[in-house]
Amino acid sequence: MRTKGRISQGVPIRTEEEIAILREANRIVADVLAALAALVKPGVTSGELDALGEQMIRQAGATPSFLGYHGYPASTCISVDAEVIHGIPGKRTIREGELVSIDVGAYYNGYHGDAAVTVPAGEVDALRTRLMTTTDRALAQGIRAARAGNYLEDVSRAVQSVCEAERFSVVRAFVGHGIGQQMHEEPQIPNFVTGDRGPRLRPGMVLAIEPMVNAGSPDVRVLADGWTAVTRDGKPSAHFEHSIVVREGDAEVLSVSPYHLWGQG
Ligand code: MF3
Ligand code: CO
């Protein structure tokens, strides 16, 4: 992987020039997320959300990061209720009471932006509300831990402890990632402690932190479409993601949207 800055412990340190582009790519992502989230209501299809997402990404002068990635067939991932991540948008109609996770990536001027939110379709029950707010709060606490001098595992631990305090479980089969000229770069970012404290965080590392949190067991399986990850027990799941820059103090959130806790006000 090419990088203009240096590499620390296998993780690129981005220059401020690179970060300025990453900020723009993620601004596009955040705007698309906000538009799609506002469109989620009973009766809309996931394919309609995807079509608007692709149009907005291209209108902004970017290309959809996901389209064609390892053969992925759409511009966004729309994962409904027991779908955890990588739901392929299509004819599925969203129904009252379901949780809808929207994941968007935009490639702009050589760099990727990536973020996700989970929103309710109409009124959702108390469990789903708590799952959604807990996942967003876990992301916020993970971001709070993502400061220079901490270890990557401090981020993982912060995310996990918020979720498990609510008796929810974090998915083990998928992790967050570094992001830059490639959508997936070093390091992998588990949402659980592994016993490997990982790299020491340095200013200029750019990370996509993305807790995937299940109401029941952490176990997932992938559907026959080869992409859609669903909970094995059929219980709901939520997913929030931000791309951030590690700084000396609080991280800089690149993908601020009105549908995330972090960065509101
Ligand atoms: N945010 C997701 C990720 O980091 C989206 C990737 S979807 C894919 O893995 F289709 F592009 F793989
Ligand atoms: Co991601």
Short mmCIF file of C-alpha atoms and ligand atoms in Angstrom, two decimals:
data_model
loop_
_atom_site.label_atom_id
_atom_site.label_comp_id
_atom_site.label_asym_id
_atom_site.label_seq_id
_atom_site.Cartn_x
_atom_site.Cartn_y
_atom_site.Cartn_z
CA MET A 1 0.00 0.00 0.00
CA ARG A 2 1.37 3.40 -0.95
CA THR A 3 1.49 6.11 1.63
CA LYS A 4 2.85 9.64 1.60
CA GLY A 5 3.56 9.69 5.31
CA ARG A 6 5.46 7.21 7.42
CA ILE A 7 4.34 3.89 8.78
CA SER A 8 4.25 3.09 12.48
CA GLN A 9 3.88 -0.55 13.57
CA GLY A 10 2.46 -1.37 10.15
CA VAL A 11 -0.12 1.44 10.31
CA PRO A 12 0.16 4.47 7.97
CA ILE A 13 0.52 7.90 9.54
CA ARG A 14 -1.38 10.30 7.29
CA THR A 15 -0.18 13.78 6.37
CA GLU A 16 -2.55 16.72 6.92
CA GLU A 17 -2.92 16.91 3.12
CA GLU A 18 -4.14 13.32 3.03
CA ILE A 19 -6.41 13.93 6.02
CA ALA A 20 -7.99 16.90 4.23
CA ILE A 21 -9.03 14.57 1.40
CA LEU A 22 -10.21 11.89 3.83
CA ARG A 23 -12.32 14.59 5.49
CA GLU A 24 -13.98 15.36 2.14
CA ALA A 25 -14.58 11.69 1.32
CA ASN A 26 -16.19 11.20 4.71
CA ARG A 27 -18.22 14.40 4.39
CA ILE A 28 -19.77 12.85 1.29
CA VAL A 29 -20.42 9.63 3.21
CA ALA A 30 -22.02 11.51 6.11
CA ASP A 31 -24.28 13.52 3.80
CA VAL A 32 -25.43 10.34 2.03
CA LEU A 33 -26.03 8.57 5.35
CA ALA A 34 -28.15 11.46 6.60
CA ALA A 35 -30.24 11.49 3.43
CA LEU A 36 -30.80 7.73 3.43
CA ALA A 37 -31.53 7.58 7.15
CA ALA A 38 -34.20 10.24 6.71
CA LEU A 39 -35.81 8.10 3.99
CA VAL A 40 -36.14 4.97 6.16
CA LYS A 41 -39.78 4.27 6.86
CA PRO A 42 -42.15 1.34 6.52
CA GLY A 43 -42.81 0.63 2.83
CA VAL A 44 -39.51 1.80 1.38
CA THR A 45 -37.33 -0.88 -0.25
CA SER A 46 -33.64 -1.30 0.45
CA GLY A 47 -33.03 -0.98 -3.30
CA GLU A 48 -34.60 2.49 -3.31
CA LEU A 49 -32.22 3.56 -0.55
CA ASP A 50 -29.26 2.18 -2.50
CA ALA A 51 -30.28 3.93 -5.72
CA LEU A 52 -30.40 7.32 -4.00
CA GLY A 53 -27.12 6.58 -2.24
CA GLU A 54 -25.33 5.77 -5.48
CA GLN A 55 -26.76 8.85 -7.18
CA MET A 56 -25.65 11.14 -4.34
CA ILE A 57 -22.15 9.65 -4.20
CA ARG A 58 -21.65 10.16 -7.93
CA GLN A 59 -23.24 13.62 -7.84
CA ALA A 60 -20.58 14.57 -5.27
CA GLY A 61 -17.83 13.53 -7.69
CA ALA A 62 -16.98 10.32 -5.85
CA THR A 63 -17.48 6.64 -6.64
CA PRO A 64 -19.08 4.03 -4.39
CA SER A 65 -16.28 2.22 -2.53
CA PHE A 66 -18.33 -0.95 -2.09
CA LEU A 67 -19.53 -1.47 -5.68
CA GLY A 68 -17.43 -4.25 -7.19
CA TYR A 69 -15.35 -4.72 -4.03
CA HIS A 70 -14.61 -8.47 -4.11
CA GLY A 71 -17.61 -8.56 -6.46
CA TYR A 72 -20.05 -6.80 -4.10
CA PRO A 73 -23.05 -5.92 -6.31
CA ALA A 74 -24.32 -2.62 -4.81
CA SER A 75 -23.21 0.83 -3.68
CA THR A 76 -24.39 0.55 -0.08
CA CYS A 77 -25.09 -2.18 2.46
CA ILE A 78 -28.60 -2.18 3.90
CA SER A 79 -28.91 -4.70 6.73
CA VAL A 80 -32.39 -5.16 8.16
CA ASP A 81 -33.05 -6.31 11.73
CA ALA A 82 -31.45 -9.78 12.15
CA GLU A 83 -29.10 -8.92 9.28
CA VAL A 84 -25.82 -7.82 10.88
CA ILE A 85 -23.84 -6.30 7.99
CA HIS A 86 -23.33 -6.57 4.22
CA GLY A 87 -27.05 -6.83 3.44
CA ILE A 88 -27.43 -6.48 -0.34
CA PRO A 89 -30.08 -3.89 -1.19
CA GLY A 90 -32.90 -5.04 -3.43
CA LYS A 91 -36.63 -5.69 -3.41
CA ARG A 92 -36.92 -6.20 0.35
CA THR A 93 -39.57 -3.87 1.78
CA ILE A 94 -38.75 -2.40 5.17
CA ARG A 95 -41.46 -2.95 7.75
CA GLU A 96 -42.61 -1.11 10.85
CA GLY A 97 -40.56 -2.06 13.90
CA GLU A 98 -37.40 -3.15 12.09
CA LEU A 99 -33.89 -1.81 12.62
CA VAL A 100 -32.18 -0.69 9.42
CA SER A 101 -28.41 -0.44 9.23
CA ILE A 102 -27.06 1.71 6.40
CA ASP A 103 -23.37 1.44 5.51
CA VAL A 104 -21.85 3.81 2.93
CA GLY A 105 -18.37 4.11 1.41
CA ALA A 106 -17.15 6.81 -0.99
CA TYR A 107 -13.87 6.93 -2.93
CA TYR A 108 -12.86 10.52 -3.56
CA ASN A 109 -9.61 11.91 -4.94
CA GLY A 110 -7.74 8.70 -4.12
CA TYR A 111 -9.05 8.11 -0.60
CA HIS A 112 -11.96 6.25 0.97
CA GLY A 113 -14.60 7.36 3.45
CA ASP A 114 -16.66 4.76 5.34
CA ALA A 115 -19.40 5.06 7.95
CA ALA A 116 -22.65 3.44 9.05
CA VAL A 117 -25.71 4.13 11.16
CA THR A 118 -28.66 2.07 12.37
CA VAL A 119 -32.07 3.72 12.43
CA PRO A 120 -35.60 2.54 13.33
CA ALA A 121 -38.35 2.00 10.76
CA GLY A 122 -41.32 3.67 12.42
CA GLU A 123 -41.78 2.63 16.05
CA VAL A 124 -39.44 -0.08 17.34
CA ASP A 125 -39.70 -2.01 20.61
CA ALA A 126 -37.72 -1.27 23.77
CA LEU A 127 -35.13 -3.98 23.10
CA ARG A 128 -34.33 -2.63 19.65
CA THR A 129 -34.18 0.93 20.92
CA ARG A 130 -31.72 -0.08 23.64
CA LEU A 131 -29.67 -2.13 21.16
CA MET A 132 -29.40 0.81 18.78
CA THR A 133 -28.53 3.41 21.40
CA THR A 134 -26.06 1.08 23.13
CA THR A 135 -24.23 0.37 19.88
CA ASP A 136 -23.91 4.08 19.12
CA ARG A 137 -22.73 4.73 22.69
CA ALA A 138 -20.19 1.90 22.36
CA LEU A 139 -18.85 3.56 19.21
CA ALA A 140 -18.67 6.90 21.04
CA GLN A 141 -16.71 5.33 23.91
CA GLY A 142 -14.42 3.55 21.46
CA ILE A 143 -13.70 6.88 19.81
CA ARG A 144 -13.04 8.45 23.20
CA ALA A 145 -10.40 5.74 23.80
CA ALA A 146 -8.82 6.32 20.38
CA ARG A 147 -6.21 8.85 21.45
CA ALA A 148 -2.47 8.97 20.93
CA GLY A 149 -0.60 6.98 23.55
CA ASN A 150 -3.38 4.45 24.11
CA TYR A 151 -3.22 1.00 22.57
CA LEU A 152 -5.66 -0.20 19.96
CA GLU A 153 -6.97 -2.71 22.49
CA ASP A 154 -8.14 0.20 24.67
CA VAL A 155 -10.60 1.00 21.87
CA SER A 156 -11.75 -2.62 21.67
CA ARG A 157 -12.18 -2.83 25.44
CA ALA A 158 -14.19 0.41 25.61
CA VAL A 159 -16.59 -0.82 22.92
CA GLN A 160 -17.00 -4.28 24.44
CA SER A 161 -17.60 -3.08 27.98
CA VAL A 162 -20.44 -0.73 26.98
CA CYS A 163 -22.18 -3.55 25.08
CA GLU A 164 -21.72 -6.26 27.68
CA ALA A 165 -22.88 -3.99 30.52
CA GLU A 166 -26.24 -4.09 28.69
CA ARG A 167 -26.01 -7.89 28.27
CA PHE A 168 -25.59 -7.53 24.52
CA SER A 169 -22.84 -9.32 22.59
CA VAL A 170 -20.30 -7.99 20.14
CA VAL A 171 -19.84 -9.86 16.89
CA ARG A 172 -16.47 -11.63 16.65
CA ALA A 173 -16.50 -12.60 12.98
CA PHE A 174 -16.07 -9.05 11.63
CA VAL A 175 -13.87 -6.17 12.74
CA GLY A 176 -13.14 -2.51 12.01
CA HIS A 177 -10.11 -1.42 10.02
CA GLY A 178 -7.63 1.25 9.08
CA ILE A 179 -8.72 3.27 6.03
CA GLY A 180 -6.99 5.42 3.42
CA GLN A 181 -6.07 4.70 -0.18
CA GLN A 182 -7.60 1.27 0.39
CA MET A 183 -10.92 0.80 2.15
CA HIS A 184 -9.42 -1.90 4.36
CA GLU A 185 -5.94 -1.23 5.68
CA GLU A 186 -4.01 -2.14 8.78
CA PRO A 187 -4.85 -2.43 11.62
CA GLN A 188 -7.79 -4.74 12.14
CA ILE A 189 -9.94 -3.32 14.94
CA PRO A 190 -11.79 -5.98 16.95
CA ASN A 191 -14.72 -4.88 19.09
CA PHE A 192 -13.53 -7.23 21.84
CA VAL A 193 -10.28 -7.77 23.70
CA THR A 194 -8.09 -10.47 22.24
CA GLY A 195 -5.12 -10.35 24.62
CA ASP A 196 -3.02 -8.66 21.92
CA ARG A 197 -2.83 -4.99 22.86
CA GLY A 198 -2.11 -4.11 19.24
CA PRO A 199 -0.30 -1.01 17.98
CA ARG A 200 0.20 2.05 20.13
CA LEU A 201 -2.01 4.76 18.65
CA ARG A 202 -0.14 7.65 17.03
CA PRO A 203 -1.45 11.00 15.73
CA GLY A 204 -2.41 10.69 12.07
CA MET A 205 -3.59 7.08 12.13
CA VAL A 206 -6.99 6.89 10.42
CA LEU A 207 -9.35 4.23 11.74
CA ALA A 208 -12.84 2.98 10.84
CA ILE A 209 -14.32 1.81 14.14
CA GLU A 210 -17.48 -0.24 13.65
CA PRO A 211 -19.18 -2.12 16.46
CA MET A 212 -21.64 -4.79 15.29
CA VAL A 213 -23.75 -5.71 18.30
CA ASN A 214 -26.28 -8.52 18.72
CA ALA A 215 -29.22 -8.64 21.11
CA GLY A 216 -28.61 -12.37 21.61
CA SER A 217 -25.63 -14.55 20.84
CA PRO A 218 -22.61 -13.15 18.96
CA ASP A 219 -22.77 -15.92 16.37
CA VAL A 220 -23.45 -15.03 12.75
CA ARG A 221 -23.75 -16.91 9.48
CA VAL A 222 -23.57 -15.73 5.89
CA LEU A 223 -26.58 -16.26 3.61
CA ALA A 224 -26.43 -18.09 0.27
CA ASP A 225 -25.97 -14.72 -1.51
CA GLY A 226 -22.39 -14.92 -0.21
CA TRP A 227 -22.58 -11.54 1.59
CA THR A 228 -25.44 -11.00 4.01
CA ALA A 229 -24.34 -11.79 7.57
CA VAL A 230 -27.28 -12.62 9.85
CA THR A 231 -27.54 -13.55 13.52
CA ARG A 232 -27.74 -17.31 14.02
CA ASP A 233 -30.46 -16.94 16.63
CA GLY A 234 -32.57 -14.57 14.50
CA LYS A 235 -32.43 -11.81 17.11
CA PRO A 236 -31.80 -8.22 15.99
CA SER A 237 -28.39 -6.62 15.47
CA ALA A 238 -27.16 -3.04 15.19
CA HIS A 239 -24.12 -1.46 13.54
CA PHE A 240 -22.57 2.01 13.76
CA GLU A 241 -19.32 3.12 12.15
CA HIS A 242 -17.18 6.25 12.06
CA SER A 243 -13.90 7.01 10.32
CA ILE A 244 -11.67 8.96 12.71
CA VAL A 245 -8.18 10.47 12.92
CA VAL A 246 -6.13 9.75 16.02
CA ARG A 247 -4.95 13.01 17.59
CA GLU A 248 -3.07 13.90 20.77
CA GLY A 249 -6.36 14.49 22.59
CA ASP A 250 -9.85 13.56 21.40
CA ALA A 251 -9.94 11.93 17.98
CA GLU A 252 -11.20 13.92 15.01
CA VAL A 253 -14.39 12.32 13.68
CA LEU A 254 -14.41 12.56 9.89
CA SER A 255 -17.88 11.15 9.21
CA VAL A 256 -20.00 13.29 11.54
CA SER A 257 -23.72 12.83 10.85
CA PRO A 258 -26.87 13.83 12.70
CA TYR A 259 -27.66 10.13 13.19
CA HIS A 260 -24.58 9.45 15.34
CA LEU A 261 -24.32 10.36 19.02
CA TRP A 262 -20.72 11.42 18.63
CA GLY A 263 -20.26 14.79 17.03
CA GLN A 264 -23.74 16.07 17.88
CA GLY A 265 -23.20 19.54 19.23
N1 MF3 B 1 -18.11 -0.84 6.14
C1 MF3 B 1 -18.02 -2.15 5.58
C2 MF3 B 1 -16.65 -2.71 5.78
O1 MF3 B 1 -15.81 -2.02 6.24
C3 MF3 B 1 -18.51 -2.18 4.20
C4 MF3 B 1 -17.86 -3.07 3.21
S1 MF3 B 1 -19.03 -3.70 2.18
C5 MF3 B 1 -18.22 -4.38 0.89
O2 MF3 B 1 -16.39 -3.88 5.55
F1 MF3 B 1 -19.07 -4.84 0.12
F2 MF3 B 1 -17.57 -3.45 0.27
F3 MF3 B 1 -17.39 -5.29 1.32
CO CO B 2 -15.92 -0.30 7.42
#
